[in-house]
Amino acid sequence: MVGRNNIFAIDFDAVVQTIKEANENLKSRHEELMAARDRMPATLQSDVDASKAKKFAEQLKTHTSNCRSTRLLDTKPLRELVNRVESFFKEMEREAKSAQKEVINALGHLARSEQSFATDDGVSIAPNKPFLVNDETGEILGNTSPAIERRSVTAEEIKMSWEIDAVNATLIDLETLRPYLTETALLNAARKHLKKNGPHSLQGASYRQVAVL
């Protein structure tokens, strides 16, 4: 019996082997370049060394591009398959999340208004909301009916929490947020600052020059 972690019974080793056989030339070229890398001196001593290194860097750049384009081409059918499978689940997730949001909004409105009504069988009705909600499961049971006998209860049992609704990039207090900013977020912002303002213009950032092709 196939486990849930591989319901399509895919032989992953066989797939990888097929990829290797279909890209023998690319793999052979890769091994040649890696062998050349191992022969490269740790320190360049002359203009001749620099010229060879630059040519080698160009070859590596071309090889990297070939690997990427081949990878994208060979995995395109797999990505299409994954997209179709994921869309099956994502559509259900989207609809369930949307329904959950509607219920949560109704509960929030109920709690903020500090009042609610309930029937004798434990089904709550939010004011001005056209549906009945089961208190225990949150299930929407049907439309409200004016004929239902109501009794007043409080909304204290509904848990409320705060969330960020929006931020103003101009007014936001960045200094207060400093402890919560990741190094990756700061580095990405610093790179954009470098692109616009040049080096040695941002306090707290260190700069170095790198060779480019």
PDB file of N, CA and C in Angstrom, residues 38-112:
ATOM      1  N   ASP A  38      39.976  23.097  -9.506  1.00  0.00           N
ATOM      2  CA  ASP A  38      40.923  22.541  -8.542  1.00  0.00           C
ATOM      3  C   ASP A  38      42.368  22.819  -8.948  1.00  0.00           C
ATOM      4  N   ARG A  39      42.615  22.996 -10.253  1.00  0.00           N
ATOM      5  CA  ARG A  39      43.977  23.283 -10.718  1.00  0.00           C
ATOM      6  C   ARG A  39      44.315  24.763 -10.666  1.00  0.00           C
ATOM      7  N   MET A  40      43.333  25.593 -10.457  1.00  0.00           N
ATOM      8  CA  MET A  40      43.559  27.032 -10.454  1.00  0.00           C
ATOM      9  C   MET A  40      44.375  27.441  -9.232  1.00  0.00           C
ATOM     10  N   PRO A  41      45.416  28.278  -9.413  1.00  0.00           N
ATOM     11  CA  PRO A  41      46.231  28.711  -8.268  1.00  0.00           C
ATOM     12  C   PRO A  41      45.428  29.570  -7.302  1.00  0.00           C
ATOM     13  N   ALA A  42      45.775  29.463  -6.031  1.00  0.00           N
ATOM     14  CA  ALA A  42      45.047  30.226  -5.016  1.00  0.00           C
ATOM     15  C   ALA A  42      45.246  31.723  -5.192  1.00  0.00           C
ATOM     16  N   THR A  43      46.440  32.116  -5.681  1.00  0.00           N
ATOM     17  CA  THR A  43      46.756  33.535  -5.878  1.00  0.00           C
ATOM     18  C   THR A  43      47.229  33.769  -7.304  1.00  0.00           C
ATOM     19  N   LEU A  44      46.668  34.764  -7.961  1.00  0.00           N
ATOM     20  CA  LEU A  44      47.082  35.101  -9.322  1.00  0.00           C
ATOM     21  C   LEU A  44      48.358  35.931  -9.267  1.00  0.00           C
ATOM     22  N   GLN A  45      49.355  35.563 -10.084  1.00  0.00           N
ATOM     23  CA  GLN A  45      50.669  36.189  -9.989  1.00  0.00           C
ATOM     24  C   GLN A  45      50.991  37.126 -11.147  1.00  0.00           C
ATOM     25  N   SER A  46      50.254  37.027 -12.234  1.00  0.00           N
ATOM     26  CA  SER A  46      50.617  37.816 -13.412  1.00  0.00           C
ATOM     27  C   SER A  46      49.400  38.185 -14.222  1.00  0.00           C
ATOM     28  N   ASP A  47      49.633  39.016 -15.250  1.00  0.00           N
ATOM     29  CA  ASP A  47      48.554  39.401 -16.155  1.00  0.00           C
ATOM     30  C   ASP A  47      48.038  38.193 -16.925  1.00  0.00           C
ATOM     31  N   VAL A  48      48.955  37.264 -17.207  1.00  0.00           N
ATOM     32  CA  VAL A  48      48.551  36.042 -17.906  1.00  0.00           C
ATOM     33  C   VAL A  48      47.581  35.239 -17.040  1.00  0.00           C
ATOM     34  N   ASP A  49      47.912  35.120 -15.741  1.00  0.00           N
ATOM     35  CA  ASP A  49      47.017  34.424 -14.817  1.00  0.00           C
ATOM     36  C   ASP A  49      45.652  35.109 -14.750  1.00  0.00           C
ATOM     37  N   ALA A  50      45.684  36.435 -14.721  1.00  0.00           N
ATOM     38  CA  ALA A  50      44.436  37.199 -14.645  1.00  0.00           C
ATOM     39  C   ALA A  50      43.592  36.993 -15.891  1.00  0.00           C
ATOM     40  N   SER A  51      44.253  36.943 -17.053  1.00  0.00           N
ATOM     41  CA  SER A  51      43.533  36.744 -18.312  1.00  0.00           C
ATOM     42  C   SER A  51      42.891  35.363 -18.349  1.00  0.00           C
ATOM     43  N   LYS A  52      43.649  34.343 -17.911  1.00  0.00           N
ATOM     44  CA  LYS A  52      43.108  32.985 -17.872  1.00  0.00           C
ATOM     45  C   LYS A  52      41.939  32.886 -16.884  1.00  0.00           C
ATOM     46  N   ALA A  53      42.103  33.557 -15.733  1.00  0.00           N
ATOM     47  CA  ALA A  53      41.051  33.503 -14.714  1.00  0.00           C
ATOM     48  C   ALA A  53      39.770  34.156 -15.216  1.00  0.00           C
ATOM     49  N   LYS A  54      39.935  35.266 -15.931  1.00  0.00           N
ATOM     50  CA  LYS A  54      38.751  35.952 -16.457  1.00  0.00           C
ATOM     51  C   LYS A  54      38.035  35.077 -17.479  1.00  0.00           C
ATOM     52  N   LYS A  55      38.803  34.409 -18.338  1.00  0.00           N
ATOM     53  CA  LYS A  55      38.216  33.517 -19.326  1.00  0.00           C
ATOM     54  C   LYS A  55      37.505  32.354 -18.632  1.00  0.00           C
ATOM     55  N   PHE A  56      38.132  31.847 -17.567  1.00  0.00           N
ATOM     56  CA  PHE A  56      37.538  30.741 -16.820  1.00  0.00           C
ATOM     57  C   PHE A  56      36.233  31.180 -16.157  1.00  0.00           C
ATOM     58  N   ALA A  57      36.222  32.392 -15.620  1.00  0.00           N
ATOM     59  CA  ALA A  57      35.007  32.920 -14.990  1.00  0.00           C
ATOM     60  C   ALA A  57      33.876  33.032 -16.008  1.00  0.00           C
ATOM     61  N   GLU A  58      34.221  33.437 -17.237  1.00  0.00           N
ATOM     62  CA  GLU A  58      33.216  33.523 -18.297  1.00  0.00           C
ATOM     63  C   GLU A  58      32.663  32.135 -18.622  1.00  0.00           C
ATOM     64  N   GLN A  59      33.552  31.132 -18.649  1.00  0.00           N
ATOM     65  CA  GLN A  59      33.114  29.763 -18.916  1.00  0.00           C
ATOM     66  C   GLN A  59      32.183  29.257 -17.816  1.00  0.00           C
ATOM     67  N   LEU A  60      32.514  29.573 -16.574  1.00  0.00           N
ATOM     68  CA  LEU A  60      31.664  29.173 -15.460  1.00  0.00           C
ATOM     69  C   LEU A  60      30.308  29.866 -15.532  1.00  0.00           C
ATOM     70  N   LYS A  61      30.318  31.122 -15.931  1.00  0.00           N
ATOM     71  CA  LYS A  61      29.059  31.868 -16.068  1.00  0.00           C
ATOM     72  C   LYS A  61      28.178  31.234 -17.136  1.00  0.00           C
ATOM     73  N   THR A  62      28.769  30.880 -18.249  1.00  0.00           N
ATOM     74  CA  THR A  62      28.018  30.240 -19.330  1.00  0.00           C
ATOM     75  C   THR A  62      27.473  28.888 -18.887  1.00  0.00           C
ATOM     76  N   HIS A  63      28.313  28.135 -18.183  1.00  0.00           N
ATOM     77  CA  HIS A  63      27.891  26.814 -17.709  1.00  0.00           C
ATOM     78  C   HIS A  63      26.740  26.940 -16.712  1.00  0.00           C
ATOM     79  N   THR A  64      26.837  27.911 -15.811  1.00  0.00           N
ATOM     80  CA  THR A  64      25.759  28.134 -14.842  1.00  0.00           C
ATOM     81  C   THR A  64      24.449  28.458 -15.553  1.00  0.00           C
ATOM     82  N   SER A  65      24.541  29.291 -16.588  1.00  0.00           N
ATOM     83  CA  SER A  65      23.348  29.650 -17.365  1.00  0.00           C
ATOM     84  C   SER A  65      22.776  28.424 -18.072  1.00  0.00           C
ATOM     85  N   ASN A  66      23.651  27.575 -18.618  1.00  0.00           N
ATOM     86  CA  ASN A  66      23.185  26.361 -19.300  1.00  0.00           C
ATOM     87  C   ASN A  66      22.505  25.403 -18.314  1.00  0.00           C
ATOM     88  N   CYS A  67      23.085  25.284 -17.116  1.00  0.00           N
ATOM     89  CA  CYS A  67      22.482  24.415 -16.098  1.00  0.00           C
ATOM     90  C   CYS A  67      21.093  24.914 -15.734  1.00  0.00           C
ATOM     91  N   ARG A  68      20.971  26.216 -15.566  1.00  0.00           N
ATOM     92  CA  ARG A  68      19.683  26.791 -15.176  1.00  0.00           C
ATOM     93  C   ARG A  68      18.636  26.594 -16.266  1.00  0.00           C
ATOM     94  N   SER A  69      18.997  26.911 -17.519  1.00  0.00           N
ATOM     95  CA  SER A  69      18.024  26.788 -18.606  1.00  0.00           C
ATOM     96  C   SER A  69      17.603  25.335 -18.813  1.00  0.00           C
ATOM     97  N   THR A  70      18.561  24.397 -18.674  1.00  0.00           N
ATOM     98  CA  THR A  70      18.234  22.980 -18.824  1.00  0.00           C
ATOM     99  C   THR A  70      17.350  22.509 -17.674  1.00  0.00           C
ATOM    100  N   ARG A  71      17.666  22.974 -16.472  1.00  0.00           N
ATOM    101  CA  ARG A  71      16.847  22.609 -15.309  1.00  0.00           C
ATOM    102  C   ARG A  71      15.408  23.070 -15.494  1.00  0.00           C
ATOM    103  N   LEU A  72      15.235  24.308 -15.930  1.00  0.00           N
ATOM    104  CA  LEU A  72      13.887  24.834 -16.117  1.00  0.00           C
ATOM    105  C   LEU A  72      13.138  24.072 -17.209  1.00  0.00           C
ATOM    106  N   LEU A  73      13.859  23.698 -18.262  1.00  0.00           N
ATOM    107  CA  LEU A  73      13.223  22.964 -19.365  1.00  0.00           C
ATOM    108  C   LEU A  73      12.827  21.558 -18.940  1.00  0.00           C
ATOM    109  N   ASP A  74      13.750  20.857 -18.261  1.00  0.00           N
ATOM    110  CA  ASP A  74      13.488  19.463 -17.885  1.00  0.00           C
ATOM    111  C   ASP A  74      12.458  19.335 -16.769  1.00  0.00           C
ATOM    112  N   THR A  75      12.357  20.339 -15.933  1.00  0.00           N
ATOM    113  CA  THR A  75      11.418  20.251 -14.810  1.00  0.00           C
ATOM    114  C   THR A  75      10.083  20.930 -15.098  1.00  0.00           C
ATOM    115  N   LYS A  76       9.912  21.480 -16.295  1.00  0.00           N
ATOM    116  CA  LYS A  76       8.655  22.152 -16.629  1.00  0.00           C
ATOM    117  C   LYS A  76       7.444  21.235 -16.476  1.00  0.00           C
ATOM    118  N   PRO A  77       7.485  20.002 -16.991  1.00  0.00           N
ATOM    119  CA  PRO A  77       6.314  19.112 -16.788  1.00  0.00           C
ATOM    120  C   PRO A  77       6.042  18.838 -15.311  1.00  0.00           C
ATOM    121  N   LEU A  78       7.116  18.729 -14.510  1.00  0.00           N
ATOM    122  CA  LEU A  78       6.929  18.481 -13.086  1.00  0.00           C
ATOM    123  C   LEU A  78       6.294  19.687 -12.403  1.00  0.00           C
ATOM    124  N   ARG A  79       6.733  20.881 -12.795  1.00  0.00           N
ATOM    125  CA  ARG A  79       6.152  22.097 -12.193  1.00  0.00           C
ATOM    126  C   ARG A  79       4.686  22.241 -12.560  1.00  0.00           C
ATOM    127  N   GLU A  80       4.347  21.886 -13.800  1.00  0.00           N
ATOM    128  CA  GLU A  80       2.950  21.957 -14.225  1.00  0.00           C
ATOM    129  C   GLU A  80       2.105  20.969 -13.435  1.00  0.00           C
ATOM    130  N   LEU A  81       2.667  19.791 -13.189  1.00  0.00           N
ATOM    131  CA  LEU A  81       1.953  18.794 -12.396  1.00  0.00           C
ATOM    132  C   LEU A  81       1.741  19.294 -10.974  1.00  0.00           C
ATOM    133  N   VAL A  82       2.797  19.834 -10.382  1.00  0.00           N
ATOM    134  CA  VAL A  82       2.705  20.353  -9.015  1.00  0.00           C
ATOM    135  C   VAL A  82       1.696  21.494  -8.942  1.00  0.00           C
ATOM    136  N   ASN A  83       1.712  22.369  -9.941  1.00  0.00           N
ATOM    137  CA  ASN A  83       0.771  23.493  -9.947  1.00  0.00           C
ATOM    138  C   ASN A  83      -0.677  23.016  -9.980  1.00  0.00           C
ATOM    139  N   ARG A  84      -0.950  21.984 -10.761  1.00  0.00           N
ATOM    140  CA  ARG A  84      -2.321  21.479 -10.851  1.00  0.00           C
ATOM    141  C   ARG A  84      -2.754  20.807  -9.552  1.00  0.00           C
ATOM    142  N   VAL A  85      -1.834  20.044  -8.966  1.00  0.00           N
ATOM    143  CA  VAL A  85      -2.162  19.382  -7.704  1.00  0.00           C
ATOM    144  C   VAL A  85      -2.363  20.418  -6.606  1.00  0.00           C
ATOM    145  N   GLU A  86      -1.466  21.406  -6.550  1.00  0.00           N
ATOM    146  CA  GLU A  86      -1.579  22.435  -5.517  1.00  0.00           C
ATOM    147  C   GLU A  86      -2.847  23.259  -5.685  1.00  0.00           C
ATOM    148  N   SER A  87      -3.225  23.544  -6.932  1.00  0.00           N
ATOM    149  CA  SER A  87      -4.428  24.340  -7.163  1.00  0.00           C
ATOM    150  C   SER A  87      -5.671  23.644  -6.622  1.00  0.00           C
ATOM    151  N   PHE A  88      -5.672  22.290  -6.668  1.00  0.00           N
ATOM    152  CA  PHE A  88      -6.792  21.521  -6.120  1.00  0.00           C
ATOM    153  C   PHE A  88      -6.958  21.822  -4.631  1.00  0.00           C
ATOM    154  N   PHE A  89      -5.836  21.809  -3.894  1.00  0.00           N
ATOM    155  CA  PHE A  89      -5.891  22.056  -2.460  1.00  0.00           C
ATOM    156  C   PHE A  89      -6.055  23.544  -2.150  1.00  0.00           C
ATOM    157  N   LYS A  90      -5.360  24.393  -2.897  1.00  0.00           N
ATOM    158  CA  LYS A  90      -5.401  25.827  -2.612  1.00  0.00           C
ATOM    159  C   LYS A  90      -6.788  26.419  -2.778  1.00  0.00           C
ATOM    160  N   GLU A  91      -7.559  25.885  -3.734  1.00  0.00           N
ATOM    161  CA  GLU A  91      -8.922  26.382  -3.929  1.00  0.00           C
ATOM    162  C   GLU A  91      -9.771  26.089  -2.698  1.00  0.00           C
ATOM    163  N   MET A  92      -9.629  24.879  -2.134  1.00  0.00           N
ATOM    164  CA  MET A  92     -10.364  24.541  -0.914  1.00  0.00           C
ATOM    165  C   MET A  92      -9.873  25.388   0.261  1.00  0.00           C
ATOM    166  N   GLU A  93      -8.565  25.575   0.346  1.00  0.00           N
ATOM    167  CA  GLU A  93      -8.001  26.401   1.419  1.00  0.00           C
ATOM    168  C   GLU A  93      -8.522  27.830   1.327  1.00  0.00           C
ATOM    169  N   ARG A  94      -8.564  28.368   0.091  1.00  0.00           N
ATOM    170  CA  ARG A  94      -9.033  29.741  -0.104  1.00  0.00           C
ATOM    171  C   ARG A  94     -10.484  29.892   0.323  1.00  0.00           C
ATOM    172  N   GLU A  95     -11.326  28.953  -0.085  1.00  0.00           N
ATOM    173  CA  GLU A  95     -12.743  29.039   0.260  1.00  0.00           C
ATOM    174  C   GLU A  95     -12.953  28.873   1.760  1.00  0.00           C
ATOM    175  N   ALA A  96     -12.211  27.928   2.372  1.00  0.00           N
ATOM    176  CA  ALA A  96     -12.345  27.714   3.815  1.00  0.00           C
ATOM    177  C   ALA A  96     -11.854  28.933   4.592  1.00  0.00           C
ATOM    178  N   LYS A  97     -10.752  29.521   4.121  1.00  0.00           N
ATOM    179  CA  LYS A  97     -10.216  30.709   4.797  1.00  0.00           C
ATOM    180  C   LYS A  97     -11.165  31.892   4.670  1.00  0.00           C
ATOM    181  N   SER A  98     -11.788  32.023   3.494  1.00  0.00           N
ATOM    182  CA  SER A  98     -12.747  33.099   3.295  1.00  0.00           C
ATOM    183  C   SER A  98     -13.952  32.929   4.208  1.00  0.00           C
ATOM    184  N   ALA A  99     -14.444  31.690   4.320  1.00  0.00           N
ATOM    185  CA  ALA A  99     -15.576  31.422   5.206  1.00  0.00           C
ATOM    186  C   ALA A  99     -15.195  31.680   6.661  1.00  0.00           C
ATOM    187  N   GLN A 100     -13.971  31.273   7.026  1.00  0.00           N
ATOM    188  CA  GLN A 100     -13.498  31.513   8.392  1.00  0.00           C
ATOM    189  C   GLN A 100     -13.435  33.011   8.692  1.00  0.00           C
ATOM    190  N   LYS A 101     -12.971  33.788   7.709  1.00  0.00           N
ATOM    191  CA  LYS A 101     -12.877  35.232   7.892  1.00  0.00           C
ATOM    192  C   LYS A 101     -14.257  35.841   8.107  1.00  0.00           C
ATOM    193  N   GLU A 102     -15.242  35.358   7.368  1.00  0.00           N
ATOM    194  CA  GLU A 102     -16.600  35.870   7.536  1.00  0.00           C
ATOM    195  C   GLU A 102     -17.108  35.612   8.955  1.00  0.00           C
ATOM    196  N   VAL A 103     -16.847  34.396   9.449  1.00  0.00           N
ATOM    197  CA  VAL A 103     -17.300  34.049  10.792  1.00  0.00           C
ATOM    198  C   VAL A 103     -16.556  34.879  11.839  1.00  0.00           C
ATOM    199  N   ILE A 104     -15.242  35.031  11.662  1.00  0.00           N
ATOM    200  CA  ILE A 104     -14.447  35.814  12.610  1.00  0.00           C
ATOM    201  C   ILE A 104     -14.890  37.276  12.617  1.00  0.00           C
ATOM    202  N   ASN A 105     -15.191  37.821  11.434  1.00  0.00           N
ATOM    203  CA  ASN A 105     -15.679  39.198  11.369  1.00  0.00           C
ATOM    204  C   ASN A 105     -17.003  39.342  12.105  1.00  0.00           C
ATOM    205  N   ALA A 106     -17.862  38.331  11.949  1.00  0.00           N
ATOM    206  CA  ALA A 106     -19.151  38.359  12.643  1.00  0.00           C
ATOM    207  C   ALA A 106     -18.947  38.310  14.154  1.00  0.00           C
ATOM    208  N   LEU A 107     -18.017  37.458  14.598  1.00  0.00           N
ATOM    209  CA  LEU A 107     -17.724  37.357  16.025  1.00  0.00           C
ATOM    210  C   LEU A 107     -17.116  38.651  16.552  1.00  0.00           C
ATOM    211  N   GLY A 108     -16.236  39.259  15.750  1.00  0.00           N
ATOM    212  CA  GLY A 108     -15.642  40.526  16.167  1.00  0.00           C
ATOM    213  C   GLY A 108     -16.673  41.621  16.296  1.00  0.00           C
ATOM    214  N   HIS A 109     -17.581  41.675  15.338  1.00  0.00           N
ATOM    215  CA  HIS A 109     -18.659  42.663  15.410  1.00  0.00           C
ATOM    216  C   HIS A 109     -19.507  42.439  16.647  1.00  0.00           C
ATOM    217  N   LEU A 110     -19.760  41.171  16.925  1.00  0.00           N
ATOM    218  CA  LEU A 110     -20.565  40.824  18.092  1.00  0.00           C
ATOM    219  C   LEU A 110     -19.881  41.262  19.377  1.00  0.00           C
ATOM    220  N   ALA A 111     -18.580  40.974  19.486  1.00  0.00           N
ATOM    221  CA  ALA A 111     -17.851  41.322  20.703  1.00  0.00           C
ATOM    222  C   ALA A 111     -17.735  42.828  20.871  1.00  0.00           C
ATOM    223  N   ARG A 112     -17.495  43.529  19.769  1.00  0.00           N
ATOM    224  CA  ARG A 112     -17.342  44.987  19.861  1.00  0.00           C
ATOM    225  C   ARG A 112     -18.649  45.673  20.227  1.00  0.00           C
TER     226      ARG A 112
END
